[in-house]
Amino acid sequence: MASFSSIQPAAAQAPSSTARSSILIPHHQYHSDQFSLSSSPSPPQLPPSGRRRRRLHCVRAIDAAQPYDYEAYLFNRFSQSSKLKIAVVGFGNFGQFLAKAFIRQGHTVFAHSRSNYHAVAESIGAAFFTDPHDLCEQHPDVILICTSVISTESVLRSLPLQRLRRNTLFVDVLSVKEFPKNIFLQVLPHHFDILCTHPMFGPESGKVTWQNLPFVFDKVRIGNEDSRINRAETFLDIFKKEGCTMVEMSCAEHDKYAAGSQFITHTMGRILEKLQLDSTPINTKGYETLLNLVENTASDSFDLYYGLFMYNKNAMEQLERLDLAFEALKKELFGHLHEALRKQLFGKSEEGGHRRPMLAKLPKNGTPLLPPQSEAVANKNN
Ligand code: NAP
């Protein structure tokens, strides 16, 4: 909390004798003074000292605006204290998208990227720094890592951390979470705070509104001081204010869920993109959903998709499940076809004979695809 002397307006910080007297006079008394003077039909002849009092009154009248100014001043001070200086590192598609929201909410945005985005930054009200040293010398409250997953480590290691304030908050928005968490813990000195986040939407899906869209976060390391706790909360508030559904969960949990949902979604979107689907005059609702899926996923960079696969240890299993599921579905279809053909060929002579067994469904998500080795050996021996 700022001390009283540090939050007074300039006039009150160095009070003149008249200003001091006006501060001491209660508000209601000031108004009754004013009333009695102005409503008096024939003001008595004032002695010289009385004239002095009148002059004093004039000064108080100017001071009368002070409580209002002071409130405005305090309000400004308060709103300033709830504003952050955010350095967006990686000012590509997603970095720019987030920066616009930060600026809309009154935060100051600095940007830095491999490519030169001076003009784009200027057009949205951010300041662009080509040199990371210049960026860090602005002493941002938050460094927001918004680079591709695969370039994150090299970008982080290229930042001159010694130029930052000692307890700067590092946040990432990568679509995988255990990887940046581990890199942050390895690279950042212990006095920096760490908040790992994943907005579960992008420039396409969050184009119109962020209302009810999930925002995942894990407070990996936030110092005990009020100012550090408040800073992290102020950052999270940006997304709360936009209406996001805030979901606090560990990075490990996130990656498990995301492999089974986001990675599968992006994979299906990319497979469908390869089919080059076109809109038709008779689109069903389902087909429209597929076309939207392609639009929402294929516009992301391939780096992003590759990051979802390579940097989430659960992604490989999901890809194998997808493969198995497709094979199982084909077998089921061809099995039915095979049966129909045999019926045609052999007619009643095969009735009651061998029936093709229904193909087993895949084990539920989360259960290993292959039985543990010891079990497999035991089964073989039986
Ligand atoms: P991206 O392709 O994942 O990342 C592009 C950003 O990475 C650009 O700022 C680019 O810088 C930077 N970059 C790429 N290679 C680099 C290298 N070798 N060295 C330095 N910088 C490099 O696309 P994105 O959509 O902007 O995503 C950014 C991050 O946000 C990713 O980690 C992604 O997982 C996450 N995210 C994205 C979405 C989304 O919907 N797009 C949603 C949630 C989270 P330059 O532009 O300067 O080349």
Coordinates of C-alpha atoms and ligand atoms in Angstrom, one line a residue:
M1 CA 0.0 0.0 0.0
A2 CA 1.4 3.4 -0.9
S3 CA 2.1 5.7 2.0
F4 CA -0.3 8.7 2.4
S5 CA 2.4 11.2 1.4
S6 CA 3.1 9.4 -1.8
I7 CA -0.5 9.4 -2.9
Q8 CA -1.4 13.0 -2.2
P9 CA -2.0 15.4 -5.1
A10 CA 0.7 17.9 -5.8
A11 CA -1.2 20.7 -4.0
A12 CA -1.6 18.6 -0.9
Q13 CA 2.0 17.4 -0.9
A14 CA 3.3 20.9 -0.4
P15 CA 0.3 22.7 1.3
S16 CA 0.3 26.5 1.5
S17 CA -1.0 28.0 4.7
T18 CA -4.4 28.7 3.1
A19 CA -4.7 25.3 1.6
R20 CA -3.8 23.8 5.0
S21 CA -6.6 25.8 6.6
S22 CA -9.1 24.6 4.0
I23 CA -8.2 21.0 4.6
L24 CA -8.9 21.4 8.3
I25 CA -12.3 23.0 7.8
P26 CA -15.1 20.4 7.7
H27 CA -17.1 20.3 4.5
H28 CA -20.5 21.1 6.0
Q29 CA -19.0 24.1 7.8
Y30 CA -17.5 25.4 4.6
H31 CA -20.9 25.3 2.9
S32 CA -22.7 27.1 5.8
D33 CA -20.1 29.8 5.7
Q34 CA -20.8 30.3 2.0
F35 CA -24.5 30.3 2.6
S36 CA -24.5 32.9 5.3
L37 CA -22.3 35.2 3.3
S38 CA -24.2 35.0 0.0
S39 CA -27.7 35.2 1.5
S40 CA -27.1 38.2 3.8
P41 CA -29.2 41.1 2.3
S42 CA -26.8 43.8 3.4
P43 CA -23.5 42.5 4.5
P44 CA -22.2 44.3 7.5
Q45 CA -19.2 46.5 7.0
L46 CA -16.3 44.2 7.6
P47 CA -13.3 45.3 9.6
P48 CA -9.9 44.9 7.8
S49 CA -9.5 41.6 9.5
G50 CA -12.9 40.5 8.1
R51 CA -11.7 41.4 4.6
R52 CA -8.8 39.2 5.1
R53 CA -11.2 36.4 6.1
R54 CA -13.2 37.1 2.9
R55 CA -10.1 36.7 0.8
L56 CA -9.4 33.5 2.7
H57 CA -12.9 32.4 1.7
C58 CA -12.1 32.9 -1.9
V59 CA -9.2 30.7 -1.7
R60 CA -11.3 28.1 0.0
A61 CA -13.8 28.3 -2.8
I62 CA -11.0 27.2 -5.2
D63 CA -10.1 24.5 -2.8
A64 CA -13.7 23.3 -2.8
A65 CA -12.9 21.4 -6.0
Q66 CA -10.2 19.6 -4.1
P67 CA -12.2 16.7 -2.7
Y68 CA -13.5 16.0 -6.2
D69 CA -10.0 16.3 -7.8
Y70 CA -8.5 14.2 -5.1
E71 CA -11.0 11.4 -5.7
A72 CA -10.3 11.6 -9.4
Y73 CA -6.6 11.5 -8.6
L74 CA -7.0 8.5 -6.3
F75 CA -9.1 6.8 -8.9
N76 CA -6.4 7.4 -11.5
R77 CA -3.8 6.1 -9.2
F78 CA -5.9 3.0 -8.5
S79 CA -6.6 2.3 -12.2
Q80 CA -2.9 2.9 -13.0
S81 CA -1.9 0.4 -10.4
S82 CA -4.2 -2.2 -12.0
K83 CA -2.6 -1.7 -15.3
L84 CA 0.4 -3.9 -16.4
K85 CA 3.3 -3.3 -18.7
I86 CA 3.3 -6.5 -20.8
A87 CA 6.1 -7.5 -23.1
V88 CA 4.8 -9.9 -25.8
V89 CA 7.7 -12.0 -27.1
G90 CA 6.7 -13.6 -30.4
F91 CA 4.5 -11.1 -32.1
G92 CA 3.0 -13.4 -34.8
N93 CA -0.6 -14.4 -35.3
F94 CA -1.5 -15.2 -31.7
G95 CA 0.8 -12.6 -30.1
Q96 CA -0.9 -9.8 -32.0
F97 CA -4.4 -11.2 -31.3
L98 CA -3.7 -11.2 -27.5
A99 CA -2.0 -7.8 -27.6
K100 CA -5.1 -6.1 -29.0
A101 CA -7.1 -7.3 -26.0
F102 CA -4.5 -6.1 -23.6
I103 CA -4.5 -2.7 -25.2
R104 CA -8.3 -2.6 -25.3
Q105 CA -8.2 -3.1 -21.5
G106 CA -5.7 -0.2 -21.0
H107 CA -2.5 -2.2 -20.4
T108 CA 0.8 -1.1 -22.0
V109 CA 2.1 -3.5 -24.6
F110 CA 5.7 -3.8 -25.7
A111 CA 6.5 -6.3 -28.5
H112 CA 9.5 -8.2 -29.7
S113 CA 9.8 -10.8 -32.4
R114 CA 12.3 -12.4 -34.9
S115 CA 10.6 -10.5 -37.8
N116 CA 10.1 -6.8 -37.9
Y117 CA 6.5 -5.9 -36.8
H118 CA 7.1 -2.2 -36.2
A119 CA 4.2 -1.1 -38.4
V120 CA 1.7 -3.7 -37.1
A121 CA 2.6 -2.8 -33.5
E122 CA 2.2 0.9 -34.2
S123 CA -1.2 0.4 -35.8
I124 CA -2.6 -1.3 -32.7
G125 CA -0.9 1.0 -30.1
A126 CA 2.0 -1.2 -29.0
A127 CA 5.7 -0.3 -29.0
F128 CA 8.0 -2.6 -31.0
F129 CA 11.6 -3.4 -30.0
T130 CA 13.9 -5.2 -32.4
D131 CA 16.6 -5.6 -29.8
P132 CA 15.6 -7.7 -26.8
H133 CA 18.0 -5.6 -24.6
D134 CA 15.9 -2.5 -25.4
L135 CA 12.7 -4.5 -24.6
C136 CA 14.0 -5.7 -21.2
E137 CA 15.2 -2.2 -20.3
Q138 CA 11.6 -1.1 -20.4
H139 CA 11.2 -3.1 -17.2
P140 CA 7.9 -4.8 -18.1
D141 CA 5.8 -6.3 -15.3
V142 CA 5.1 -9.4 -17.4
I143 CA 7.1 -11.2 -20.1
L144 CA 4.6 -13.1 -22.2
I145 CA 6.1 -15.9 -24.3
C146 CA 4.1 -16.3 -27.4
T147 CA 6.6 -18.0 -29.8
S148 CA 6.1 -21.2 -31.6
V149 CA 6.5 -24.2 -29.2
I150 CA 9.6 -25.4 -31.1
S151 CA 11.4 -22.1 -30.8
T152 CA 10.6 -21.3 -27.2
E153 CA 13.7 -22.6 -25.6
S154 CA 16.1 -20.7 -27.9
V155 CA 14.0 -17.5 -27.7
L156 CA 13.9 -17.7 -23.9
R157 CA 17.7 -18.2 -23.7
S158 CA 18.3 -15.2 -26.0
L159 CA 16.6 -12.8 -23.5
P160 CA 19.0 -10.6 -21.4
L161 CA 17.4 -11.6 -18.1
Q162 CA 19.8 -9.4 -16.2
R163 CA 18.2 -6.3 -17.6
L164 CA 14.8 -7.2 -16.1
R165 CA 13.5 -6.3 -12.7
R166 CA 14.4 -9.0 -10.2
N167 CA 10.9 -10.5 -9.8
T168 CA 9.5 -10.1 -13.3
L169 CA 6.5 -12.4 -14.0
F170 CA 7.0 -14.8 -16.9
V171 CA 3.9 -16.2 -18.5
D172 CA 3.5 -18.5 -21.6
V173 CA 0.5 -19.3 -23.7
L174 CA 2.0 -22.3 -25.5
S175 CA -0.5 -25.0 -26.5
V176 CA 1.5 -27.6 -24.6
K177 CA 2.2 -27.0 -20.9
E178 CA 4.7 -29.4 -19.3
F179 CA 7.4 -28.4 -21.8
P180 CA 7.4 -24.6 -21.1
K181 CA 7.0 -25.2 -17.4
N182 CA 10.2 -27.3 -17.3
I183 CA 12.1 -24.9 -19.5
F184 CA 11.1 -21.9 -17.3
L185 CA 12.2 -23.8 -14.2
Q186 CA 15.5 -24.7 -15.8
V187 CA 16.3 -21.3 -17.3
L188 CA 14.8 -18.6 -15.1
P189 CA 16.5 -17.6 -11.8
H190 CA 14.4 -18.5 -8.8
H191 CA 13.4 -14.9 -8.1
F192 CA 11.3 -14.7 -11.3
D193 CA 7.6 -15.7 -11.0
I194 CA 6.1 -18.3 -13.4
L195 CA 2.6 -18.6 -14.6
C196 CA 1.8 -21.2 -17.3
T197 CA -1.4 -20.6 -19.3
H198 CA -3.2 -21.8 -22.3
P199 CA -6.1 -19.9 -23.8
M200 CA -8.2 -22.7 -25.4
F201 CA -9.0 -20.5 -28.4
G202 CA -7.3 -18.7 -31.2
P203 CA -7.8 -15.8 -33.6
E204 CA -10.4 -17.7 -35.5
S205 CA -12.4 -19.3 -32.7
G206 CA -12.1 -16.2 -30.5
K207 CA -12.7 -13.7 -33.3
V208 CA -16.1 -12.4 -32.0
T209 CA -16.0 -13.0 -28.3
W210 CA -14.0 -14.9 -25.6
Q211 CA -17.2 -15.4 -23.6
N212 CA -17.3 -18.9 -22.0
L213 CA -14.1 -20.0 -23.7
P214 CA -11.8 -22.0 -21.4
F215 CA -8.6 -20.4 -20.1
V216 CA -6.3 -22.9 -18.4
F217 CA -3.6 -21.8 -16.0
D218 CA -1.1 -23.2 -13.5
K219 CA 0.6 -20.9 -10.9
V220 CA 3.9 -22.7 -11.1
R221 CA 5.9 -20.2 -9.0
I222 CA 4.5 -17.0 -7.6
G223 CA 6.3 -15.2 -4.7
N224 CA 4.6 -14.6 -1.4
E225 CA 4.5 -10.8 -1.4
D226 CA 1.1 -9.2 -2.0
S227 CA 2.5 -7.3 -5.0
R228 CA 3.5 -10.5 -6.8
I229 CA 0.3 -12.3 -6.0
N230 CA -1.7 -9.2 -7.1
R231 CA 0.3 -8.9 -10.4
A232 CA -0.5 -12.5 -11.3
E233 CA -4.2 -12.0 -10.5
T234 CA -4.2 -8.8 -12.5
F235 CA -2.9 -10.7 -15.5
L236 CA -5.5 -13.5 -15.0
D237 CA -8.2 -10.8 -14.7
I238 CA -7.7 -9.7 -18.3
F239 CA -9.1 -13.1 -19.4
K240 CA -11.8 -13.1 -16.6
K241 CA -13.0 -9.7 -17.8
E242 CA -13.3 -11.0 -21.4
G243 CA -15.7 -13.7 -20.0
C244 CA -13.3 -16.7 -20.2
T245 CA -14.1 -19.7 -18.1
M246 CA -11.0 -19.9 -15.8
V247 CA -9.7 -23.4 -15.3
E248 CA -6.9 -23.9 -12.8
M249 CA -5.1 -27.3 -13.4
S250 CA -1.6 -28.7 -13.4
C251 CA 0.4 -28.6 -16.6
A252 CA 0.5 -32.4 -16.6
E253 CA -3.3 -32.7 -16.4
H254 CA -3.6 -30.2 -19.2
D255 CA -1.4 -32.1 -21.5
K256 CA -3.3 -35.3 -20.9
Y257 CA -6.7 -33.7 -21.7
A258 CA -5.3 -31.7 -24.6
A259 CA -3.8 -34.7 -26.4
G260 CA -7.2 -36.5 -26.4
S261 CA -9.1 -33.4 -27.4
Q262 CA -7.1 -30.6 -29.0
F263 CA -4.5 -32.8 -30.8
I264 CA -7.2 -35.1 -32.1
T265 CA -9.2 -32.0 -33.3
H266 CA -6.2 -30.5 -35.1
T267 CA -5.3 -33.9 -36.7
M268 CA -8.9 -34.4 -38.0
G269 CA -8.9 -30.9 -39.3
R270 CA -5.7 -31.4 -41.2
I271 CA -6.8 -34.8 -42.6
L272 CA -10.0 -33.2 -43.9
E273 CA -8.0 -30.3 -45.3
K274 CA -6.0 -32.8 -47.4
L275 CA -9.4 -34.0 -48.8
Q276 CA -9.9 -30.5 -50.1
L277 CA -13.6 -30.4 -49.1
D278 CA -15.8 -28.0 -50.9
S279 CA -19.1 -26.4 -49.8
T280 CA -22.1 -27.9 -51.7
P281 CA -25.6 -26.6 -52.3
I282 CA -26.9 -29.4 -50.0
N283 CA -24.6 -29.1 -47.0
T284 CA -25.9 -30.9 -43.9
K285 CA -25.2 -29.4 -40.4
G286 CA -22.6 -32.1 -39.8
Y287 CA -20.8 -31.2 -43.0
E288 CA -20.9 -27.5 -42.1
T289 CA -19.2 -28.5 -38.8
L290 CA -16.4 -30.3 -40.7
L291 CA -15.9 -27.3 -43.0
N292 CA -15.6 -25.0 -39.9
L293 CA -13.2 -27.5 -38.3
V294 CA -10.9 -27.2 -41.4
E295 CA -11.1 -23.4 -41.2
N296 CA -10.4 -23.3 -37.5
T297 CA -7.4 -25.6 -37.6
A298 CA -5.7 -25.4 -41.0
S299 CA -5.2 -21.6 -40.7
D300 CA -2.8 -22.3 -37.7
S301 CA 0.9 -22.7 -38.7
F302 CA 2.2 -26.2 -39.2
D303 CA 4.8 -25.4 -36.4
L304 CA 1.9 -25.1 -34.0
Y305 CA 0.5 -28.5 -35.0
Y306 CA 3.9 -30.1 -34.9
G307 CA 4.4 -28.6 -31.4
L308 CA 1.2 -30.3 -30.2
F309 CA 2.6 -33.6 -31.4
M310 CA 6.3 -33.4 -30.6
Y311 CA 6.1 -31.6 -27.2
N312 CA 3.2 -33.5 -25.6
K313 CA 4.2 -37.0 -24.6
N314 CA 0.6 -38.1 -24.8
A315 CA 0.1 -37.2 -28.4
M316 CA 1.8 -40.3 -29.9
E317 CA -0.6 -42.7 -28.2
Q318 CA -3.5 -40.6 -29.5
L319 CA -2.2 -40.9 -33.1
E320 CA -1.9 -44.7 -32.7
R321 CA -5.5 -44.9 -31.4
L322 CA -6.7 -42.8 -34.3
D323 CA -4.9 -45.2 -36.7
L324 CA -6.3 -48.3 -35.0
A325 CA -9.8 -46.8 -34.9
F326 CA -9.7 -46.1 -38.6
E327 CA -8.4 -49.7 -39.3
A328 CA -11.1 -51.2 -37.1
L329 CA -13.8 -49.2 -38.9
K330 CA -12.6 -50.3 -42.3
K331 CA -12.5 -54.0 -41.1
E332 CA -16.1 -53.7 -39.8
L333 CA -17.3 -52.3 -43.2
F334 CA -15.4 -54.9 -45.2
G335 CA -16.6 -57.6 -42.9
H336 CA -20.2 -56.8 -43.6
L337 CA -19.5 -56.7 -47.3
H338 CA -17.7 -60.0 -47.1
E339 CA -20.6 -61.6 -45.4
A340 CA -23.1 -60.3 -48.0
L341 CA -20.9 -61.7 -50.8
R342 CA -20.6 -65.1 -49.1
K343 CA -24.4 -65.3 -48.7
Q344 CA -24.7 -64.6 -52.4
L345 CA -22.1 -67.2 -53.3
F346 CA -23.0 -70.0 -50.9
G347 CA -26.6 -69.3 -50.1
K348 CA -28.3 -71.4 -47.4
S349 CA -25.5 -74.0 -47.3
E350 CA -23.5 -71.8 -44.9
E351 CA -26.5 -70.9 -42.6
G352 CA -25.9 -71.6 -39.0
G353 CA -22.2 -72.1 -39.8
H354 CA -19.3 -69.8 -39.0
R355 CA -20.3 -66.2 -38.3
R356 CA -17.8 -63.4 -38.4
P357 CA -17.2 -62.1 -34.8
M358 CA -18.0 -58.4 -34.3
L359 CA -14.8 -56.4 -34.0
A360 CA -14.0 -55.4 -30.4
K361 CA -14.1 -51.7 -29.7
L362 CA -10.9 -49.9 -28.9
P363 CA -10.1 -49.7 -25.1
K364 CA -11.4 -46.6 -23.5
N365 CA -9.1 -43.5 -23.7
G366 CA -6.5 -43.6 -21.0
T367 CA -6.2 -47.4 -20.9
P368 CA -3.0 -48.7 -22.5
L369 CA -3.4 -50.0 -26.1
L370 CA -1.2 -53.0 -25.5
P371 CA -1.4 -55.3 -22.5
P372 CA 1.6 -55.1 -20.2
Q373 CA 4.3 -57.5 -21.4
S374 CA 4.1 -59.9 -18.5
E375 CA 0.3 -60.3 -19.2
A376 CA 1.0 -60.9 -22.9
V377 CA 3.5 -63.6 -22.1
A378 CA 1.2 -65.3 -19.6
N379 CA -1.7 -65.3 -22.2
K380 CA 0.6 -66.8 -24.8
N381 CA 1.6 -69.6 -22.4
N382 CA -2.0 -70.5 -21.6
Ligands
NAP1 P1 3.3 -20.3 -34.2 O1 3.7 -20.7 -35.6 O2 3.1 -21.4 -33.2 O3 4.3 -19.2 -33.6 C1 4.6 -18.1 -34.4 C2 5.5 -17.2 -33.5 O4 6.7 -17.9 -33.2 C3 5.9 -15.9 -34.2 O5 5.9 -14.9 -33.3 C4 7.3 -16.2 -34.8 O6 8.0 -15.1 -34.8 C5 7.8 -17.1 -33.6 N1 8.9 -17.9 -34.1 C6 8.8 -19.0 -34.9 N2 10.0 -19.6 -35.1 C7 10.9 -18.8 -34.5 C8 12.3 -18.9 -34.4 N3 13.0 -19.9 -34.9 N4 12.9 -17.9 -33.6 C9 12.2 -17.0 -33.1 N5 10.8 -16.8 -33.1 C10 10.2 -17.8 -33.8 O7 1.9 -19.5 -34.4 P2 1.0 -18.7 -33.4 O8 -0.4 -19.0 -33.8 O9 1.4 -17.2 -33.4 O10 1.2 -19.3 -31.9 C11 2.1 -18.7 -31.0 C12 2.0 -19.5 -29.7 O11 0.7 -19.4 -29.1 C13 2.3 -21.0 -29.9 O12 3.1 -21.5 -28.9 C14 1.0 -21.6 -29.9 O13 1.0 -23.0 -29.4 C15 0.2 -20.7 -28.9 N6 -1.2 -20.7 -29.1 C16 -1.7 -20.4 -30.3 C17 -3.1 -20.4 -30.5 C18 -3.7 -20.1 -31.8 O14 -4.9 -20.4 -32.0 N7 -3.0 -19.6 -32.8 C19 -3.9 -20.6 -29.4 C20 -3.4 -20.8 -28.1 C21 -2.0 -20.9 -28.0 P3 8.0 -14.2 -36.2 O15 6.6 -14.0 -36.5 O16 8.8 -13.0 -35.8 O17 8.7 -15.0 -37.2

